[in-house]
C-alpha cells in the first residue's frame, strides 16, 4: 500500500525519445537534496496510447500527490488524458511537446521552422513488430546536444533508446491534461529538435508558467540547476 501520510509530493521524471532516464540524473540529484521524492521510469516508446497506458499503470505504484514531468516526446505522453491519475496535481514540460486534442508530436514539430530532425539526421531500423528510429551518431550533437562536451555527446549517441516513429504520428485522442492541471514549461532557446517558437506557442496556449534557458534540447543534462529549480517550484505549489 502506498504511504501518503505526509502528503509530500513525488516527482515523476519521464524521459523522451532517443535518450533514457539517465538524462534526469543531474536534476534528480538536486531535487533529492532539496527534499523531494523522485522516481524516473523507462518508457517503452512503442506508441503514444500504449506509452500513456504504461505510465498510468506505473503511477498507480507512486505515492501521491504527484508532480509529473516530461522531456521532449514525454510531454505528449503526460498530456494524454489516459496517462494522468487523480494523484497528479501538476505538470512540468522540459523542452517538451504539449499537444492538444487531435495533434501529434510529428505534426506539431512541422508547425514552425528550425527542427533538424528528419530523414537526413535519423535512421530507421525494422524489427519484428515495428520500427526503431535513432539519431545518426554524427548528427547527435547538432540536433540534440550542442552545448554538451564531446565525450558526453558520444556516450548519449551510443546509448540511445529508440522510438517507433509511428508514435510521433499518433494524435491525442481527447482534451489534454494541461487544460485542467497547472503547468510549468522550460523553453530551450538553442533547441534544434523542437524549435523554440513551437515551445513558446505550446506553453502560451496552455497558460504554463514559462522559464527560458539558453540550452540545447538536452536541457535536463546541460542545465540541471534550472531544470530542478522549475520542477521544485511546481512541487512547492502542490506541497
Short mmCIF file of C-alpha atoms in Angstrom, two decimals:
data_model
loop_
_atom_site.label_atom_id
_atom_site.label_comp_id
_atom_site.label_asym_id
_atom_site.label_seq_id
_atom_site.Cartn_x
_atom_site.Cartn_y
_atom_site.Cartn_z
CA UNK A 1 0.00 0.00 0.00
CA UNK A 2 1.24 3.49 -0.87
CA UNK A 3 2.31 5.75 2.00
CA UNK A 4 0.61 9.12 1.57
CA UNK A 5 0.55 10.05 5.24
CA UNK A 6 2.75 13.11 4.88
CA UNK A 7 1.21 14.48 1.69
CA UNK A 8 4.69 15.18 0.32
CA UNK A 9 4.66 15.27 -3.48
CA UNK A 10 6.55 12.72 -5.52
CA UNK A 11 8.28 13.98 -8.65
CA UNK A 12 7.97 11.55 -11.56
CA UNK A 13 10.54 12.27 -14.29
CA UNK A 14 9.67 10.84 -17.71
CA UNK A 15 12.35 10.76 -20.40
CA UNK A 16 11.74 11.37 -24.08
CA UNK A 17 12.79 9.73 -27.32
CA UNK A 18 16.41 8.90 -28.18
CA UNK A 19 17.52 9.02 -24.53
CA UNK A 20 16.77 7.11 -21.35
CA UNK A 21 16.08 8.03 -17.73
CA UNK A 22 19.76 8.92 -17.19
CA UNK A 23 19.07 12.36 -18.70
CA UNK A 24 17.48 13.21 -15.34
CA UNK A 25 20.48 12.27 -13.19
CA UNK A 26 21.68 15.81 -12.53
CA UNK A 27 18.24 17.29 -11.90
CA UNK A 28 17.15 14.31 -9.81
CA UNK A 29 20.18 14.65 -7.54
CA UNK A 30 19.39 18.31 -6.94
CA UNK A 31 15.72 17.57 -6.29
CA UNK A 32 16.58 14.88 -3.75
CA UNK A 33 18.91 17.26 -1.94
CA UNK A 34 16.01 19.72 -1.82
CA UNK A 35 13.91 17.09 -0.05
CA UNK A 36 11.82 15.81 -2.98
CA UNK A 37 10.92 12.18 -3.55
CA UNK A 38 11.95 11.31 -7.11
CA UNK A 39 11.34 8.39 -9.46
CA UNK A 40 12.23 8.10 -13.15
CA UNK A 41 10.54 5.28 -15.11
CA UNK A 42 11.57 3.98 -18.53
CA UNK A 43 9.07 4.47 -21.36
CA UNK A 44 8.64 1.71 -23.97
CA UNK A 45 8.17 4.32 -26.75
CA UNK A 46 6.20 1.98 -28.99
CA UNK A 47 3.11 4.20 -29.38
CA UNK A 48 1.54 7.24 -27.75
CA UNK A 49 -1.53 5.38 -26.49
CA UNK A 50 0.44 2.41 -25.20
CA UNK A 51 3.03 4.68 -23.57
CA UNK A 52 0.23 6.59 -21.84
CA UNK A 53 -1.26 3.32 -20.57
CA UNK A 54 2.15 2.19 -19.35
CA UNK A 55 2.73 5.46 -17.50
CA UNK A 56 -0.69 5.37 -15.84
CA UNK A 57 0.00 1.84 -14.64
CA UNK A 58 3.34 2.95 -13.23
CA UNK A 59 1.79 5.94 -11.47
CA UNK A 60 -0.51 3.58 -9.63
CA UNK A 61 2.51 2.48 -7.57
CA UNK A 62 3.72 6.01 -6.77
CA UNK A 63 2.89 7.84 -3.52
CA UNK A 64 0.86 10.97 -4.17
CA UNK A 65 0.40 13.77 -4.71
CA UNK A 66 2.42 13.64 -7.93
CA UNK A 67 4.26 16.24 -9.98
CA UNK A 68 4.54 14.71 -13.47
CA UNK A 69 7.47 15.89 -15.58
CA UNK A 70 8.13 15.15 -19.25
CA UNK A 71 11.07 15.86 -21.53
CA UNK A 72 10.70 16.00 -25.32
CA UNK A 73 8.28 13.31 -26.59
CA UNK A 74 7.28 12.53 -23.00
CA UNK A 75 5.46 15.87 -22.95
CA UNK A 76 2.94 14.26 -25.32
CA UNK A 77 2.64 11.27 -23.01
CA UNK A 78 1.98 13.32 -19.86
CA UNK A 79 -0.54 15.43 -21.82
CA UNK A 80 -2.50 12.28 -22.72
CA UNK A 81 -5.78 12.14 -20.78
CA UNK A 82 -5.36 8.39 -20.28
CA UNK A 83 -1.95 8.79 -18.61
CA UNK A 84 -2.92 11.03 -15.72
CA UNK A 85 -4.25 9.61 -12.45
CA UNK A 86 -6.16 11.61 -9.82
CA UNK A 87 -2.94 11.79 -7.79
CA UNK A 88 -1.30 14.01 -10.44
CA UNK A 89 -1.55 17.63 -9.30
CA UNK A 90 0.88 19.46 -11.61
CA UNK A 91 2.62 19.02 -14.97
CA UNK A 92 6.09 20.22 -15.94
CA UNK A 93 7.27 20.30 -19.55
CA UNK A 94 11.05 20.41 -20.07
CA UNK A 95 11.81 21.22 -23.73
CA UNK A 96 8.72 19.14 -24.40
CA UNK A 97 5.68 18.74 -26.58
CA UNK A 98 2.35 20.00 -25.21
CA UNK A 99 -0.16 18.68 -27.75
CA UNK A 100 -3.90 19.18 -27.60
CA UNK A 101 -6.72 17.01 -28.92
CA UNK A 102 -6.12 15.82 -32.49
CA UNK A 103 -2.45 16.87 -32.58
CA UNK A 104 0.60 14.66 -32.95
CA UNK A 105 4.20 15.25 -31.93
CA UNK A 106 5.39 14.98 -35.50
CA UNK A 107 2.72 17.33 -36.82
CA UNK A 108 3.48 19.94 -34.18
CA UNK A 109 7.19 19.82 -34.95
CA UNK A 110 6.47 20.88 -38.53
CA UNK A 111 4.43 23.91 -37.41
CA UNK A 112 7.50 26.16 -37.07
CA UNK A 113 10.83 26.15 -38.86
CA UNK A 114 14.03 25.20 -37.11
CA UNK A 115 13.96 21.49 -36.31
CA UNK A 116 16.84 19.47 -37.71
CA UNK A 117 15.13 16.17 -37.01
CA UNK A 118 14.37 14.47 -40.30
CA UNK A 119 15.43 11.87 -42.86
CA UNK A 120 18.90 13.38 -43.20
CA UNK A 121 19.71 13.11 -39.49
CA UNK A 122 17.83 9.97 -38.45
CA UNK A 123 17.83 6.31 -39.37
CA UNK A 124 15.02 3.77 -39.02
CA UNK A 125 15.67 0.08 -38.43
CA UNK A 126 12.95 -2.53 -38.79
CA UNK A 127 12.42 -5.15 -36.09
CA UNK A 128 9.70 -7.78 -35.57
CA UNK A 129 6.52 -5.87 -34.83
CA UNK A 130 7.65 -2.34 -35.62
CA UNK A 131 10.49 0.07 -36.29
CA UNK A 132 13.17 1.85 -34.27
CA UNK A 133 14.24 5.41 -35.06
CA UNK A 134 17.65 6.67 -33.99
CA UNK A 135 19.57 9.89 -34.48
CA UNK A 136 22.64 9.27 -36.59
CA UNK A 137 25.59 9.44 -34.15
CA UNK A 138 27.38 12.06 -36.23
CA UNK A 139 24.26 14.26 -36.03
CA UNK A 140 23.54 13.87 -32.33
CA UNK A 141 25.44 16.96 -31.21
CA UNK A 142 23.99 19.19 -33.94
CA UNK A 143 20.38 18.13 -33.41
CA UNK A 144 20.16 17.27 -29.74
CA UNK A 145 23.08 18.26 -27.54
CA UNK A 146 25.03 21.18 -28.95
CA UNK A 147 26.02 22.55 -25.53
CA UNK A 148 27.44 19.34 -24.04
CA UNK A 149 31.06 18.12 -24.01
CA UNK A 150 32.00 15.82 -26.90
CA UNK A 151 32.52 12.81 -24.62
CA UNK A 152 29.05 13.23 -23.10
CA UNK A 153 27.52 13.57 -26.56
CA UNK A 154 29.30 10.43 -27.75
CA UNK A 155 28.01 8.46 -24.76
CA UNK A 156 24.43 9.66 -25.29
CA UNK A 157 24.60 8.91 -29.01
CA UNK A 158 25.86 5.39 -28.34
CA UNK A 159 23.20 4.60 -25.72
CA UNK A 160 20.07 5.90 -27.45
CA UNK A 161 16.67 4.45 -26.56
CA UNK A 162 14.91 4.46 -29.92
CA UNK A 163 11.28 5.33 -30.61
CA UNK A 164 8.91 3.74 -33.07
CA UNK A 165 8.27 6.65 -35.48
CA UNK A 166 4.59 5.67 -35.56
CA UNK A 167 4.34 7.11 -32.04
CA UNK A 168 5.21 10.55 -33.39
CA UNK A 169 2.28 10.40 -35.81
CA UNK A 170 -0.28 9.27 -33.24
CA UNK A 171 -2.71 12.01 -32.23
CA UNK A 172 -4.00 12.91 -28.79
CA UNK A 173 -7.48 11.33 -28.52
CA UNK A 174 -9.01 13.85 -26.13
CA UNK A 175 -8.55 17.15 -24.34
CA UNK A 176 -5.01 17.48 -22.99
CA UNK A 177 -4.36 17.10 -19.28
CA UNK A 178 -2.89 20.61 -19.10
CA UNK A 179 -6.37 22.05 -19.58
CA UNK A 180 -7.28 21.03 -16.03
CA UNK A 181 -3.90 20.92 -14.27
CA UNK A 182 -1.44 23.75 -13.52
CA UNK A 183 1.66 23.53 -15.68
CA UNK A 184 5.20 24.82 -15.96
CA UNK A 185 7.32 24.90 -19.11
CA UNK A 186 11.04 25.24 -19.77
CA UNK A 187 11.83 26.68 -23.21
CA UNK A 188 15.30 25.81 -24.57
CA UNK A 189 16.28 28.71 -26.80
CA UNK A 190 19.05 26.87 -28.72
CA UNK A 191 16.89 23.84 -29.46
CA UNK A 192 17.27 22.22 -32.88
CA UNK A 193 14.96 19.31 -32.12
CA UNK A 194 11.85 21.23 -31.00
CA UNK A 195 12.02 24.83 -32.28
CA UNK A 196 11.86 27.49 -29.53
CA UNK A 197 8.92 29.14 -31.33
CA UNK A 198 6.99 25.90 -31.04
CA UNK A 199 7.82 25.55 -27.34
CA UNK A 200 6.65 29.12 -26.69
CA UNK A 201 3.46 28.59 -28.69
CA UNK A 202 2.51 25.42 -26.81
CA UNK A 203 3.33 26.84 -23.39
CA UNK A 204 1.46 30.04 -24.13
CA UNK A 205 -1.81 28.42 -25.10
CA UNK A 206 -1.57 26.10 -22.09
CA UNK A 207 -1.10 29.03 -19.74
CA UNK A 208 2.09 27.45 -18.39
CA UNK A 209 4.50 29.27 -16.13
CA UNK A 210 7.43 29.71 -18.53
CA UNK A 211 11.17 29.89 -17.94
CA UNK A 212 13.57 30.27 -20.88
CA UNK A 213 17.12 28.91 -20.74
CA UNK A 214 19.99 29.19 -23.20
CA UNK A 215 20.32 25.48 -23.89
CA UNK A 216 20.07 22.74 -26.46
CA UNK A 217 17.29 20.16 -26.47
CA UNK A 218 19.30 18.25 -23.86
CA UNK A 219 18.33 20.82 -21.22
CA UNK A 220 17.94 18.32 -18.34
CA UNK A 221 21.59 17.36 -18.88
CA UNK A 222 23.13 20.72 -19.75
CA UNK A 223 21.00 22.86 -17.41
CA UNK A 224 20.22 20.65 -14.39
CA UNK A 225 20.06 23.61 -11.97
CA UNK A 226 17.39 25.47 -13.95
CA UNK A 227 15.53 22.23 -14.66
CA UNK A 228 15.45 21.23 -10.99
CA UNK A 229 14.52 24.75 -9.90
CA UNK A 230 11.44 24.82 -12.13
CA UNK A 231 10.34 21.35 -11.03
CA UNK A 232 10.85 22.28 -7.37
CA UNK A 233 8.64 25.34 -7.89
CA UNK A 234 5.87 23.10 -9.16
CA UNK A 235 6.39 20.72 -6.24
CA UNK A 236 6.11 23.58 -3.74
CA UNK A 237 2.82 24.61 -5.28
CA UNK A 238 1.50 21.10 -4.68
CA UNK A 239 3.04 20.62 -1.24
#
